């Protein structure tokens, strides 16, 4: 299953969405699907389940593009709890 990241490009969330996608792939081996959206949208979904929604966590301010978005580390942590996946060990760790 892939993770869908919906983001508002006008709000400047494209780079943030890409960073989260890279972290999910590197840490959990999850594929992502980036989908451009509008009006302050920043939402992460997996297997039909909403993992993070900026509007729900920030209310109307989030919808207007105000406030912060989650870090890649925060989304990886949320996904770890939902999927039960463990972070992928890298060769640099010697494992």
Short mmCIF file of the N, C-alpha and C atoms (twelve columns), coordinates in Angstrom:
data_MODEL
# 
_entry.id   MODEL 
# 
loop_
_atom_site.group_PDB 
_atom_site.id 
_atom_site.type_symbol 
_atom_site.label_atom_id 
_atom_site.label_alt_id 
_atom_site.label_comp_id 
_atom_site.label_asym_id 
_atom_site.label_seq_id 
_atom_site.Cartn_x 
_atom_site.Cartn_y 
_atom_site.Cartn_z 
_atom_site.pdbx_PDB_model_num 
ATOM 1   N N  . UNK A 1  0.833  -1.186 0.000  1 
ATOM 2   C CA . UNK A 1  0.000  0.000  0.000  1 
ATOM 3   C C  . UNK A 1  0.874  1.243  0.000  1 
ATOM 4   N N  . UNK A 2  0.461  2.246  -0.728 1 
ATOM 5   C CA . UNK A 2  1.227  3.481  -0.727 1 
ATOM 6   C C  . UNK A 2  0.548  4.526  0.153  1 
ATOM 7   N N  . UNK A 3  1.332  5.467  0.551  1 
ATOM 8   C CA . UNK A 3  0.870  6.583  1.366  1 
ATOM 9   C C  . UNK A 3  0.538  7.728  0.417  1 
ATOM 10  N N  . UNK A 4  -0.608 8.358  0.588  1 
ATOM 11  C CA . UNK A 4  -0.981 9.528  -0.214 1 
ATOM 12  C C  . UNK A 4  -0.743 10.779 0.615  1 
ATOM 13  N N  . UNK A 5  -0.025 11.720 0.022  1 
ATOM 14  C CA . UNK A 5  0.204  13.008 0.666  1 
ATOM 15  C C  . UNK A 5  -0.428 14.074 -0.215 1 
ATOM 16  N N  . UNK A 6  -1.456 14.727 0.303  1 
ATOM 17  C CA . UNK A 6  -2.158 15.794 -0.400 1 
ATOM 18  C C  . UNK A 6  -1.618 17.112 0.153  1 
ATOM 19  N N  . UNK A 7  -1.198 18.012 -0.731 1 
ATOM 20  C CA . UNK A 7  -0.576 19.251 -0.266 1 
ATOM 21  C C  . UNK A 7  -0.988 20.430 -1.139 1 
ATOM 22  N N  . UNK A 8  -1.013 21.606 -0.528 1 
ATOM 23  C CA . UNK A 8  -1.303 22.853 -1.242 1 
ATOM 24  C C  . UNK A 8  0.005  23.408 -1.788 1 
ATOM 25  N N  . UNK A 9  0.116  23.460 -3.105 1 
ATOM 26  C CA . UNK A 9  1.353  23.984 -3.704 1 
ATOM 27  C C  . UNK A 9  1.444  25.500 -3.554 1 
ATOM 28  N N  . UNK A 10 0.307  26.189 -3.569 1 
ATOM 29  C CA . UNK A 10 0.316  27.644 -3.413 1 
ATOM 30  C C  . UNK A 10 0.811  28.074 -2.030 1 
ATOM 31  N N  . UNK A 11 0.646  27.192 -1.049 1 
ATOM 32  C CA . UNK A 11 1.085  27.477 0.322  1 
ATOM 33  C C  . UNK A 11 2.566  27.151 0.520  1 
ATOM 34  N N  . UNK A 12 3.193  26.577 -0.487 1 
ATOM 35  C CA . UNK A 12 4.599  26.232 -0.383 1 
ATOM 36  C C  . UNK A 12 4.852  24.899 0.313  1 
ATOM 37  N N  . UNK A 13 3.866  23.997 0.274  1 
ATOM 38  C CA . UNK A 13 4.000  22.721 0.968  1 
ATOM 39  C C  . UNK A 13 4.614  21.614 0.117  1 
ATOM 40  N N  . UNK A 14 4.941  21.895 -1.145 1 
ATOM 41  C CA . UNK A 14 5.471  20.852 -2.037 1 
ATOM 42  C C  . UNK A 14 6.785  20.271 -1.512 1 
ATOM 43  N N  . UNK A 15 7.721  21.128 -1.145 1 
ATOM 44  C CA . UNK A 15 9.011  20.643 -0.647 1 
ATOM 45  C C  . UNK A 15 8.835  19.860 0.652  1 
ATOM 46  N N  . UNK A 16 7.933  20.310 1.482  1 
ATOM 47  C CA . UNK A 16 7.666  19.630 2.750  1 
ATOM 48  C C  . UNK A 16 7.081  18.240 2.483  1 
ATOM 49  N N  . UNK A 17 6.155  18.153 1.545  1 
ATOM 50  C CA . UNK A 17 5.560  16.864 1.183  1 
ATOM 51  C C  . UNK A 17 6.622  15.921 0.626  1 
ATOM 52  N N  . UNK A 18 7.524  16.451 -0.199 1 
ATOM 53  C CA . UNK A 18 8.600  15.631 -0.760 1 
ATOM 54  C C  . UNK A 18 9.543  15.127 0.327  1 
ATOM 55  N N  . UNK A 19 9.842  15.974 1.314  1 
ATOM 56  C CA . UNK A 19 10.721 15.561 2.413  1 
ATOM 57  C C  . UNK A 19 10.073 14.446 3.233  1 
ATOM 58  N N  . UNK A 20 8.775  14.545 3.463  1 
ATOM 59  C CA . UNK A 20 8.063  13.504 4.201  1 
ATOM 60  C C  . UNK A 20 8.039  12.208 3.384  1 
ATOM 61  N N  . UNK A 21 7.811  12.330 2.077  1 
ATOM 62  C CA . UNK A 21 7.804  11.148 1.207  1 
ATOM 63  C C  . UNK A 21 9.162  10.443 1.243  1 
ATOM 64  N N  . UNK A 22 10.231 11.211 1.173  1 
ATOM 65  C CA . UNK A 22 11.581 10.634 1.227  1 
ATOM 66  C C  . UNK A 22 11.834 9.945  2.564  1 
ATOM 67  N N  . UNK A 23 11.395 10.562 3.655  1 
ATOM 68  C CA . UNK A 23 11.597 9.977  4.986  1 
ATOM 69  C C  . UNK A 23 10.802 8.677  5.136  1 
ATOM 70  N N  . UNK A 24 9.565  8.643  4.640  1 
ATOM 71  C CA . UNK A 24 8.752  7.433  4.727  1 
ATOM 72  C C  . UNK A 24 9.378  6.294  3.933  1 
ATOM 73  N N  . UNK A 25 9.954  6.634  2.780  1 
ATOM 74  C CA . UNK A 25 10.607 5.614  1.970  1 
ATOM 75  C C  . UNK A 25 11.887 5.128  2.645  1 
ATOM 76  N N  . UNK A 26 12.715 6.058  3.111  1 
ATOM 77  C CA . UNK A 26 14.000 5.698  3.711  1 
ATOM 78  C C  . UNK A 26 13.845 4.974  5.045  1 
ATOM 79  N N  . UNK A 27 12.931 5.435  5.877  1 
ATOM 80  C CA . UNK A 27 12.793 4.881  7.228  1 
ATOM 81  C C  . UNK A 27 11.904 3.644  7.305  1 
ATOM 82  N N  . UNK A 28 10.810 3.635  6.509  1 
ATOM 83  C CA . UNK A 28 9.838  2.544  6.615  1 
ATOM 84  C C  . UNK A 28 9.676  1.745  5.330  1 
ATOM 85  N N  . UNK A 29 10.342 2.177  4.261  1 
ATOM 86  C CA . UNK A 29 10.231 1.473  2.987  1 
ATOM 87  C C  . UNK A 29 8.865  1.618  2.342  1 
ATOM 88  N N  . UNK A 30 8.153  2.708  2.654  1 
ATOM 89  C CA . UNK A 30 6.810  2.929  2.119  1 
ATOM 90  C C  . UNK A 30 6.846  3.803  0.876  1 
ATOM 91  N N  . UNK A 31 6.114  3.393  -0.152 1 
ATOM 92  C CA . UNK A 31 5.974  4.194  -1.360 1 
ATOM 93  C C  . UNK A 31 4.968  5.309  -1.086 1 
ATOM 94  N N  . UNK A 32 5.129  6.425  -1.774 1 
ATOM 95  C CA . UNK A 32 4.215  7.551  -1.576 1 
ATOM 96  C C  . UNK A 32 3.674  8.052  -2.907 1 
ATOM 97  N N  . UNK A 33 2.522  8.651  -2.824 1 
ATOM 98  C CA . UNK A 33 1.870  9.264  -3.971 1 
ATOM 99  C C  . UNK A 33 1.591  10.713 -3.589 1 
ATOM 100 N N  . UNK A 34 2.288  11.650 -4.217 1 
ATOM 101 C CA . UNK A 34 2.095  13.071 -3.930 1 
ATOM 102 C C  . UNK A 34 0.968  13.604 -4.807 1 
ATOM 103 N N  . UNK A 35 -0.009 14.254 -4.181 1 
ATOM 104 C CA . UNK A 35 -1.153 14.788 -4.906 1 
ATOM 105 C C  . UNK A 35 -1.345 16.261 -4.566 1 
ATOM 106 N N  . UNK A 36 -1.252 17.074 -5.584 1 
ATOM 107 C CA . UNK A 36 -1.429 18.512 -5.396 1 
ATOM 108 C C  . UNK A 36 -2.889 18.801 -5.046 1 
ATOM 109 N N  . UNK A 37 -3.080 19.672 -4.062 1 
ATOM 110 C CA . UNK A 37 -4.419 20.039 -3.609 1 
ATOM 111 C C  . UNK A 37 -4.509 21.572 -3.545 1 
ATOM 112 N N  . UNK A 38 -5.396 22.107 -2.732 1 
ATOM 113 C CA . UNK A 38 -5.608 23.555 -2.683 1 
ATOM 114 C C  . UNK A 38 -5.936 24.011 -1.266 1 
ATOM 115 N N  . UNK A 39 -6.007 25.294 -1.078 1 
ATOM 116 C CA . UNK A 39 -6.500 25.976 0.124  1 
ATOM 117 C C  . UNK A 39 -5.919 25.475 1.444  1 
ATOM 118 N N  . UNK A 40 -4.635 25.442 1.567  1 
ATOM 119 C CA . UNK A 40 -4.003 25.098 2.838  1 
ATOM 120 C C  . UNK A 40 -3.999 23.620 3.176  1 
ATOM 121 N N  . UNK A 41 -4.348 22.785 2.202  1 
ATOM 122 C CA . UNK A 41 -4.424 21.348 2.447  1 
ATOM 123 C C  . UNK A 41 -3.052 20.746 2.734  1 
ATOM 124 N N  . UNK A 42 -2.984 19.950 3.763  1 
ATOM 125 C CA . UNK A 42 -1.832 19.076 4.012  1 
ATOM 126 C C  . UNK A 42 -2.385 17.869 4.758  1 
ATOM 127 N N  . UNK A 43 -2.511 16.762 4.017  1 
ATOM 128 C CA . UNK A 43 -3.153 15.567 4.558  1 
ATOM 129 C C  . UNK A 43 -2.350 14.339 4.165  1 
ATOM 130 N N  . UNK A 44 -2.213 13.402 5.096  1 
ATOM 131 C CA . UNK A 44 -1.511 12.148 4.849  1 
ATOM 132 C C  . UNK A 44 -2.497 11.008 5.083  1 
ATOM 133 N N  . UNK A 45 -2.597 10.108 4.088  1 
ATOM 134 C CA . UNK A 45 -3.511 8.973  4.176  1 
ATOM 135 C C  . UNK A 45 -2.774 7.685  3.844  1 
ATOM 136 N N  . UNK A 46 -3.207 6.605  4.474  1 
ATOM 137 C CA . UNK A 46 -2.659 5.285  4.196  1 
ATOM 138 C C  . UNK A 46 -3.778 4.265  4.292  1 
ATOM 139 N N  . UNK A 47 -3.932 3.465  3.251  1 
ATOM 140 C CA . UNK A 47 -4.923 2.388  3.244  1 
ATOM 141 C C  . UNK A 47 -6.327 2.901  3.599  1 
ATOM 142 N N  . UNK A 48 -6.685 4.057  3.050  1 
ATOM 143 C CA . UNK A 48 -8.000 4.632  3.301  1 
ATOM 144 C C  . UNK A 48 -8.171 5.270  4.666  1 
ATOM 145 N N  . UNK A 49 -7.115 5.319  5.439  1 
ATOM 146 C CA . UNK A 49 -7.165 5.875  6.798  1 
ATOM 147 C C  . UNK A 49 -6.413 7.209  6.833  1 
ATOM 148 N N  . UNK A 50 -7.037 8.206  7.420  1 
ATOM 149 C CA . UNK A 50 -6.392 9.507  7.557  1 
ATOM 150 C C  . UNK A 50 -5.393 9.444  8.711  1 
ATOM 151 N N  . UNK A 51 -4.137 9.722  8.410  1 
ATOM 152 C CA . UNK A 51 -3.070 9.679  9.398  1 
ATOM 153 C C  . UNK A 51 -2.842 11.066 9.993  1 
ATOM 154 N N  . UNK A 52 -2.879 12.079 9.131  1 
ATOM 155 C CA . UNK A 52 -2.698 13.458 9.579  1 
ATOM 156 C C  . UNK A 52 -3.512 14.361 8.668  1 
ATOM 157 N N  . UNK A 53 -4.168 15.355 9.253  1 
ATOM 158 C CA . UNK A 53 -4.916 16.337 8.488  1 
ATOM 159 C C  . UNK A 53 -4.688 17.699 9.137  1 
ATOM 160 N N  . UNK A 54 -4.035 18.574 8.416  1 
ATOM 161 C CA . UNK A 54 -3.718 19.911 8.927  1 
ATOM 162 C C  . UNK A 54 -4.977 20.661 9.355  1 
ATOM 163 N N  . UNK A 55 -6.038 20.509 8.605  1 
ATOM 164 C CA . UNK A 55 -7.279 21.214 8.938  1 
ATOM 165 C C  . UNK A 55 -7.837 20.751 10.279 1 
ATOM 166 N N  . UNK A 56 -7.782 19.453 10.528 1 
ATOM 167 C CA . UNK A 56 -8.308 18.932 11.790 1 
ATOM 168 C C  . UNK A 56 -7.429 19.322 12.979 1 
ATOM 169 N N  . UNK A 57 -6.117 19.358 12.771 1 
ATOM 170 C CA . UNK A 57 -5.219 19.674 13.882 1 
ATOM 171 C C  . UNK A 57 -5.054 21.174 14.100 1 
ATOM 172 N N  . UNK A 58 -5.233 21.978 13.055 1 
ATOM 173 C CA . UNK A 58 -5.039 23.421 13.171 1 
ATOM 174 C C  . UNK A 58 -6.332 24.213 13.019 1 
ATOM 175 N N  . UNK A 59 -7.456 23.561 12.731 1 
ATOM 176 C CA . UNK A 59 -8.715 24.267 12.560 1 
ATOM 177 C C  . UNK A 59 -8.689 25.198 11.366 1 
ATOM 178 N N  . UNK A 60 -9.400 26.287 11.449 1 
ATOM 179 C CA . UNK A 60 -9.495 27.235 10.335 1 
ATOM 180 C C  . UNK A 60 -8.139 27.857 10.027 1 
ATOM 181 N N  . UNK A 61 -7.285 28.021 11.034 1 
ATOM 182 C CA . UNK A 61 -5.952 28.575 10.783 1 
ATOM 183 C C  . UNK A 61 -5.151 27.659 9.870  1 
ATOM 184 N N  . UNK A 62 -5.279 26.360 10.076 1 
ATOM 185 C CA . UNK A 62 -4.601 25.400 9.213  1 
ATOM 186 C C  . UNK A 62 -5.124 25.455 7.799  1 
ATOM 187 N N  . UNK A 63 -6.415 25.650 7.671  1 
ATOM 188 C CA . UNK A 63 -7.018 25.732 6.346  1 
ATOM 189 C C  . UNK A 63 -6.549 26.981 5.605  1 
ATOM 190 N N  . UNK A 64 -6.230 28.025 6.353  1 
ATOM 191 C CA . UNK A 64 -5.736 29.267 5.749  1 
ATOM 192 C C  . UNK A 64 -4.228 29.246 5.537  1 
ATOM 193 N N  . UNK A 65 -3.599 28.122 5.857  1 
ATOM 194 C CA . UNK A 65 -2.161 27.990 5.627  1 
ATOM 195 C C  . UNK A 65 -1.310 28.523 6.752  1 
ATOM 196 N N  . UNK A 66 -1.909 28.838 7.892  1 
ATOM 197 C CA . UNK A 66 -1.152 29.388 9.019  1 
ATOM 198 C C  . UNK A 66 -0.737 28.266 9.969  1 
ATOM 199 N N  . UNK A 67 0.321  28.510 10.672 1 
ATOM 200 C CA . UNK A 67 0.810  27.505 11.617 1 
ATOM 201 C C  . UNK A 67 1.787  26.564 10.947 1 
ATOM 202 N N  . UNK A 68 2.247  25.605 11.704 1 
ATOM 203 C CA . UNK A 68 3.269  24.709 11.187 1 
ATOM 204 C C  . UNK A 68 2.664  23.425 10.635 1 
ATOM 205 N N  . UNK A 69 3.448  22.750 9.839  1 
ATOM 206 C CA . UNK A 69 3.093  21.422 9.375  1 
ATOM 207 C C  . UNK A 69 3.983  20.436 10.121 1 
ATOM 208 N N  . UNK A 70 3.610  19.175 10.176 1 
ATOM 209 C CA . UNK A 70 4.414  18.217 10.931 1 
ATOM 210 C C  . UNK A 70 5.766  17.975 10.258 1 
ATOM 211 N N  . UNK A 71 6.731  17.601 11.058 1 
ATOM 212 C CA . UNK A 71 8.050  17.275 10.520 1 
ATOM 213 C C  . UNK A 71 8.009  15.869 9.909  1 
ATOM 214 N N  . UNK A 72 8.967  15.558 9.044  1 
ATOM 215 C CA . UNK A 72 9.041  14.196 8.527  1 
ATOM 216 C C  . UNK A 72 9.144  13.164 9.659  1 
ATOM 217 N N  . UNK A 73 9.880  13.498 10.703 1 
ATOM 218 C CA . UNK A 73 10.041 12.581 11.837 1 
ATOM 219 C C  . UNK A 73 8.705  12.308 12.530 1 
ATOM 220 N N  . UNK A 74 7.867  13.349 12.658 1 
ATOM 221 C CA . UNK A 74 6.553  13.173 13.289 1 
ATOM 222 C C  . UNK A 74 5.659  12.248 12.460 1 
ATOM 223 N N  . UNK A 75 5.688  12.410 11.151 1 
ATOM 224 C CA . UNK A 75 4.861  11.563 10.287 1 
ATOM 225 C C  . UNK A 75 5.389  10.129 10.294 1 
ATOM 226 N N  . UNK A 76 6.714  9.956  10.286 1 
ATOM 227 C CA . UNK A 76 7.287  8.606  10.368 1 
ATOM 228 C C  . UNK A 76 6.838  7.939  11.666 1 
ATOM 229 N N  . UNK A 77 6.846  8.674  12.765 1 
ATOM 230 C CA . UNK A 77 6.405  8.125  14.046 1 
ATOM 231 C C  . UNK A 77 4.923  7.736  14.007 1 
ATOM 232 N N  . UNK A 78 4.088  8.590  13.441 1 
ATOM 233 C CA . UNK A 78 2.661  8.266  13.307 1 
ATOM 234 C C  . UNK A 78 2.465  7.022  12.451 1 
ATOM 235 N N  . UNK A 79 3.183  6.941  11.342 1 
ATOM 236 C CA . UNK A 79 3.054  5.797  10.447 1 
ATOM 237 C C  . UNK A 79 3.568  4.523  11.096 1 
ATOM 238 N N  . UNK A 80 4.608  4.625  11.905 1 
ATOM 239 C CA . UNK A 80 5.125  3.454  12.610 1 
ATOM 240 C C  . UNK A 80 4.054  2.889  13.529 1 
ATOM 241 N N  . UNK A 81 3.337  3.763  14.213 1 
ATOM 242 C CA . UNK A 81 2.265  3.325  15.100 1 
ATOM 243 C C  . UNK A 81 1.096  2.713  14.361 1 
ATOM 244 N N  . UNK A 82 0.765  3.236  13.189 1 
ATOM 245 C CA . UNK A 82 -0.393 2.767  12.429 1 
ATOM 246 C C  . UNK A 82 -0.084 1.475  11.672 1 
ATOM 247 N N  . UNK A 83 1.074  1.422  11.026 1 
ATOM 248 C CA . UNK A 83 1.389  0.269  10.172 1 
ATOM 249 C C  . UNK A 83 2.055  -0.866 10.935 1 
ATOM 250 N N  . UNK A 84 2.621  -0.551 12.090 1 
ATOM 251 C CA . UNK A 84 3.364  -1.561 12.832 1 
ATOM 252 C C  . UNK A 84 4.740  -1.814 12.247 1 
ATOM 253 N N  . UNK A 85 5.119  -1.009 11.243 1 
ATOM 254 C CA . UNK A 85 6.431  -1.154 10.612 1 
ATOM 255 C C  . UNK A 85 7.521  -0.686 11.552 1 
ATOM 256 N N  . UNK A 86 8.669  -1.268 11.411 1 
ATOM 257 C CA . UNK A 86 9.834  -0.834 12.155 1 
ATOM 258 C C  . UNK A 86 10.757 -0.100 11.187 1 
ATOM 259 N N  . UNK A 87 11.469 0.919  11.677 1 
ATOM 260 C CA . UNK A 87 12.392 1.627  10.795 1 
ATOM 261 C C  . UNK A 87 13.389 0.670  10.142 1 
ATOM 262 N N  . UNK A 88 13.681 0.951  8.871  1 
ATOM 263 C CA . UNK A 88 14.636 0.154  8.115  1 
ATOM 264 C C  . UNK A 88 16.040 0.477  8.610  1 
ATOM 265 N N  . UNK A 89 16.840 -0.545 8.876  1 
ATOM 266 C CA . UNK A 89 18.228 -0.337 9.305  1 
ATOM 267 C C  . UNK A 89 19.070 -0.063 8.064  1 
ATOM 268 N N  . UNK A 90 19.940 0.913  8.145  1 
ATOM 269 C CA . UNK A 90 20.785 1.236  7.009  1 
ATOM 270 C C  . UNK A 90 22.140 0.560  7.146  1 
ATOM 271 N N  . UNK A 91 22.822 0.409  6.019  1 
ATOM 272 C CA . UNK A 91 24.146 -0.196 6.008  1 
ATOM 273 C C  . UNK A 91 25.133 0.686  6.763  1 
ATOM 274 N N  . UNK A 92 24.873 1.984  6.815  1 
ATOM 275 C CA . UNK A 92 25.758 2.912  7.527  1 
ATOM 276 C C  . UNK A 92 25.757 2.631  9.031  1 
ATOM 277 N N  . UNK A 93 24.682 2.022  9.519  1 
ATOM 278 C CA . UNK A 93 24.588 1.678  10.939 1 
ATOM 279 C C  . UNK A 93 25.386 0.417  11.267 1 
ATOM 280 N N  . UNK A 94 25.851 -0.262 10.216 1 
ATOM 281 C CA . UNK A 94 26.600 -1.483 10.429 1 
ATOM 282 C C  . UNK A 94 25.716 -2.678 10.697 1 
ATOM 283 N N  . UNK A 95 24.423 -2.570 10.341 1 
ATOM 284 C CA . UNK A 95 23.506 -3.684 10.567 1 
ATOM 285 C C  . UNK A 95 23.017 -4.259 9.275  1 
# 
